[in-house]
Amino acid sequence: MKIIKYEEKYRDDMIFMVLEAKNALGRVPGLNEDLLDIQKNYLEIGDMFWLAIDDNDRVIGSIGYNSIKDTDEVWLHRLYVKYNLKRQGIGSALLETAEQYLHKQGKKIIKIHLGGDGFEESRYFYPKHGYIEYQERYMKKEI
């Protein structure tokens, strides 16, 4: 596995992976608007989006962030791992990549919105990585 900066050639494969991941969670598969144009919603505004790619050049994970204007804080978005590859360290590797990058950028706080029902895995995953709940359905970590 390798983690790379988002490339447009992976767009459809990434979308498919996200829809599969949501379906596996028992949720009606739907797409968040920002995923339809990663260039515009992340890269062109100075933020970042990464993909985890397997040995067959297929998307097996994703993560991105958006800066919070006039602060040293960011919102972390779209941490997904291909449903049949969970618990193999892919999500942790993506999160670590984002955290290291953000630290180098001088960011101090990473915030996460956990979502509603169907995101129970997130409630276990993020605390293992040092995130604390500061409001219902919201977590953060100082880096």
mmCIF file of C-alpha atoms in Angstrom:
data_model
loop_
_atom_site.group_PDB
_atom_site.id
_atom_site.type_symbol
_atom_site.label_atom_id
_atom_site.label_comp_id
_atom_site.label_asym_id
_atom_site.label_seq_id
_atom_site.Cartn_x
_atom_site.Cartn_y
_atom_site.Cartn_z
ATOM 1 C CA MET A 1 0.000 0.000 0.000
ATOM 2 C CA LYS A 2 1.092 3.565 -0.656
ATOM 3 C CA ILE A 3 -0.457 6.892 0.296
ATOM 4 C CA ILE A 4 -0.457 9.550 -2.412
ATOM 5 C CA LYS A 5 -1.788 13.041 -2.982
ATOM 6 C CA TYR A 6 -5.134 12.872 -4.776
ATOM 7 C CA GLU A 7 -4.934 12.461 -8.542
ATOM 8 C CA GLU A 8 -7.930 12.971 -10.825
ATOM 9 C CA LYS A 9 -7.409 9.603 -12.548
ATOM 10 C CA TYR A 10 -8.523 7.913 -9.295
ATOM 11 C CA ARG A 11 -11.766 9.895 -8.962
ATOM 12 C CA ASP A 12 -14.239 7.195 -10.045
ATOM 13 C CA ASP A 13 -12.444 4.444 -8.130
ATOM 14 C CA MET A 14 -12.456 6.617 -4.987
ATOM 15 C CA ILE A 15 -16.175 7.330 -5.356
ATOM 16 C CA PHE A 16 -16.879 3.623 -5.801
ATOM 17 C CA MET A 17 -14.820 2.797 -2.683
ATOM 18 C CA VAL A 18 -16.734 5.376 -0.598
ATOM 19 C CA LEU A 19 -20.119 4.100 -1.792
ATOM 20 C CA GLU A 20 -19.082 0.501 -1.010
ATOM 21 C CA ALA A 21 -17.893 1.566 2.454
ATOM 22 C CA LYS A 22 -21.206 3.265 3.230
ATOM 23 C CA ASN A 23 -23.174 0.284 1.934
ATOM 24 C CA ALA A 24 -21.158 -2.070 4.153
ATOM 25 C CA LEU A 25 -22.117 0.077 7.153
ATOM 26 C CA GLY A 26 -25.776 -0.480 6.301
ATOM 27 C CA ARG A 27 -26.245 3.101 5.179
ATOM 28 C CA VAL A 28 -27.952 4.167 1.989
ATOM 29 C CA PRO A 29 -24.972 4.882 -0.247
ATOM 30 C CA GLY A 30 -24.770 8.562 -1.089
ATOM 31 C CA LEU A 31 -21.997 10.962 -1.886
ATOM 32 C CA ASN A 32 -20.969 14.085 -0.076
ATOM 33 C CA GLU A 33 -20.807 16.948 -2.598
ATOM 34 C CA ASP A 34 -17.146 17.695 -1.907
ATOM 35 C CA LEU A 35 -16.103 14.264 -3.209
ATOM 36 C CA LEU A 36 -17.343 15.088 -6.698
ATOM 37 C CA ASP A 37 -14.614 17.706 -7.167
ATOM 38 C CA ILE A 38 -11.586 17.154 -4.931
ATOM 39 C CA GLN A 39 -9.535 19.666 -6.940
ATOM 40 C CA LYS A 40 -11.969 22.514 -6.261
ATOM 41 C CA ASN A 41 -12.970 21.598 -2.699
ATOM 42 C CA TYR A 42 -9.518 20.762 -1.337
ATOM 43 C CA LEU A 43 -6.438 21.229 -3.500
ATOM 44 C CA GLU A 44 -7.235 24.550 -5.224
ATOM 45 C CA ILE A 45 -7.973 26.241 -1.888
ATOM 46 C CA GLY A 46 -4.669 25.163 -0.365
ATOM 47 C CA ASP A 47 -5.900 22.146 1.566
ATOM 48 C CA MET A 48 -5.045 18.502 0.946
ATOM 49 C CA PHE A 49 -6.602 15.139 0.128
ATOM 50 C CA TRP A 50 -4.835 11.768 0.127
ATOM 51 C CA LEU A 51 -5.619 8.330 -1.234
ATOM 52 C CA ALA A 52 -4.402 4.930 -0.109
ATOM 53 C CA ILE A 53 -3.602 2.836 -3.189
ATOM 54 C CA ASP A 54 -3.065 -0.926 -3.224
ATOM 55 C CA ASP A 55 -0.603 -2.966 -5.283
ATOM 56 C CA ASN A 56 -3.171 -3.217 -8.099
ATOM 57 C CA ASP A 57 -3.411 0.607 -8.334
ATOM 58 C CA ARG A 58 -6.886 0.626 -6.777
ATOM 59 C CA VAL A 59 -8.180 3.070 -4.164
ATOM 60 C CA ILE A 60 -8.517 1.444 -0.744
ATOM 61 C CA GLY A 61 -8.775 4.545 1.459
ATOM 62 C CA SER A 62 -9.065 8.314 1.604
ATOM 63 C CA ILE A 63 -8.693 11.303 3.901
ATOM 64 C CA GLY A 64 -8.725 15.073 3.485
ATOM 65 C CA TYR A 65 -8.931 18.290 5.433
ATOM 66 C CA ASN A 66 -10.163 21.856 5.169
ATOM 67 C CA SER A 67 -8.551 24.722 7.043
ATOM 68 C CA ILE A 68 -10.706 26.807 9.348
ATOM 69 C CA LYS A 69 -10.285 30.390 8.164
ATOM 70 C CA ASP A 70 -8.087 32.686 10.268
ATOM 71 C CA THR A 71 -7.158 29.922 12.739
ATOM 72 C CA ASP A 72 -4.538 27.210 13.140
ATOM 73 C CA GLU A 73 -7.326 24.601 13.136
ATOM 74 C CA VAL A 74 -8.675 22.230 10.489
ATOM 75 C CA TRP A 75 -11.639 19.957 9.874
ATOM 76 C CA LEU A 76 -10.683 16.419 8.945
ATOM 77 C CA HIS A 77 -12.939 14.865 6.307
ATOM 78 C CA ARG A 78 -13.677 11.666 4.446
ATOM 79 C CA LEU A 79 -11.577 9.076 6.244
ATOM 80 C CA TYR A 80 -12.783 5.951 4.509
ATOM 81 C CA VAL A 81 -11.220 2.514 4.175
ATOM 82 C CA LYS A 82 -12.398 -0.119 1.712
ATOM 83 C CA TYR A 83 -14.923 -2.159 3.692
ATOM 84 C CA ASN A 84 -13.181 -5.534 3.370
ATOM 85 C CA LEU A 85 -9.750 -4.144 4.323
ATOM 86 C CA LYS A 86 -10.584 -2.553 7.667
ATOM 87 C CA ARG A 87 -8.470 -3.221 10.762
ATOM 88 C CA GLN A 88 -5.285 -3.618 8.741
ATOM 89 C CA GLY A 89 -3.753 -0.243 9.616
ATOM 90 C CA ILE A 90 -4.875 1.637 6.494
ATOM 91 C CA GLY A 91 -7.016 4.158 8.375
ATOM 92 C CA SER A 92 -4.283 4.695 10.952
ATOM 93 C CA ALA A 93 -1.707 5.251 8.191
ATOM 94 C CA LEU A 94 -3.967 7.785 6.448
ATOM 95 C CA LEU A 95 -4.630 9.608 9.728
ATOM 96 C CA GLU A 96 -0.933 9.670 10.592
ATOM 97 C CA THR A 97 -0.090 11.044 7.125
ATOM 98 C CA ALA A 98 -2.600 13.863 7.568
ATOM 99 C CA GLU A 99 -1.468 14.662 11.126
ATOM 100 C CA GLN A 100 2.214 14.803 10.169
ATOM 101 C CA TYR A 101 1.484 17.028 7.176
ATOM 102 C CA LEU A 102 -0.704 19.367 9.249
ATOM 103 C CA HIS A 103 1.913 19.611 11.986
ATOM 104 C CA LYS A 104 4.494 20.674 9.378
ATOM 105 C CA GLN A 105 2.010 23.263 8.094
ATOM 106 C CA GLY A 106 1.836 24.810 11.567
ATOM 107 C CA LYS A 107 -1.689 23.653 12.327
ATOM 108 C CA LYS A 108 -2.417 23.075 16.010
ATOM 109 C CA ILE A 109 -5.888 21.515 16.278
ATOM 110 C CA ILE A 110 -7.644 18.881 14.189
ATOM 111 C CA LYS A 111 -11.426 18.675 14.546
ATOM 112 C CA ILE A 112 -13.739 15.879 13.454
ATOM 113 C CA HIS A 113 -17.510 15.667 13.127
ATOM 114 C CA LEU A 114 -18.476 12.074 13.866
ATOM 115 C CA GLY A 115 -21.784 12.056 12.035
ATOM 116 C CA GLY A 116 -24.934 10.404 13.232
ATOM 117 C CA ASP A 117 -26.035 6.791 13.395
ATOM 118 C CA GLY A 118 -23.904 4.369 11.414
ATOM 119 C CA PHE A 119 -20.582 5.902 12.407
ATOM 120 C CA GLU A 120 -20.000 3.864 15.548
ATOM 121 C CA GLU A 121 -16.586 2.723 14.303
ATOM 122 C CA SER A 122 -15.394 6.341 14.388
ATOM 123 C CA ARG A 123 -16.278 6.604 18.065
ATOM 124 C CA TYR A 124 -13.755 3.834 18.780
ATOM 125 C CA PHE A 125 -11.136 4.674 16.160
ATOM 126 C CA TYR A 126 -10.369 8.325 16.933
ATOM 127 C CA PRO A 127 -9.915 8.045 20.725
ATOM 128 C CA LYS A 128 -7.273 5.348 20.083
ATOM 129 C CA HIS A 129 -5.374 8.070 18.231
ATOM 130 C CA GLY A 130 -5.636 10.702 20.953
ATOM 131 C CA TYR A 131 -8.859 12.470 19.946
ATOM 132 C CA ILE A 132 -11.222 13.613 22.676
ATOM 133 C CA GLU A 133 -14.892 14.487 22.505
ATOM 134 C CA TYR A 134 -15.435 18.188 23.167
ATOM 135 C CA GLN A 135 -19.075 18.349 22.160
ATOM 136 C CA GLU A 136 -21.618 15.689 21.247
ATOM 137 C CA ARG A 137 -20.546 14.111 17.921
ATOM 138 C CA TYR A 138 -17.397 16.256 17.731
ATOM 139 C CA MET A 139 -13.816 15.317 18.585
ATOM 140 C CA LYS A 140 -10.502 17.139 18.414
ATOM 141 C CA LYS A 141 -6.804 16.618 18.906
ATOM 142 C CA GLU A 142 -4.014 19.061 19.568
ATOM 143 C CA ILE A 143 -0.955 18.351 17.444
#
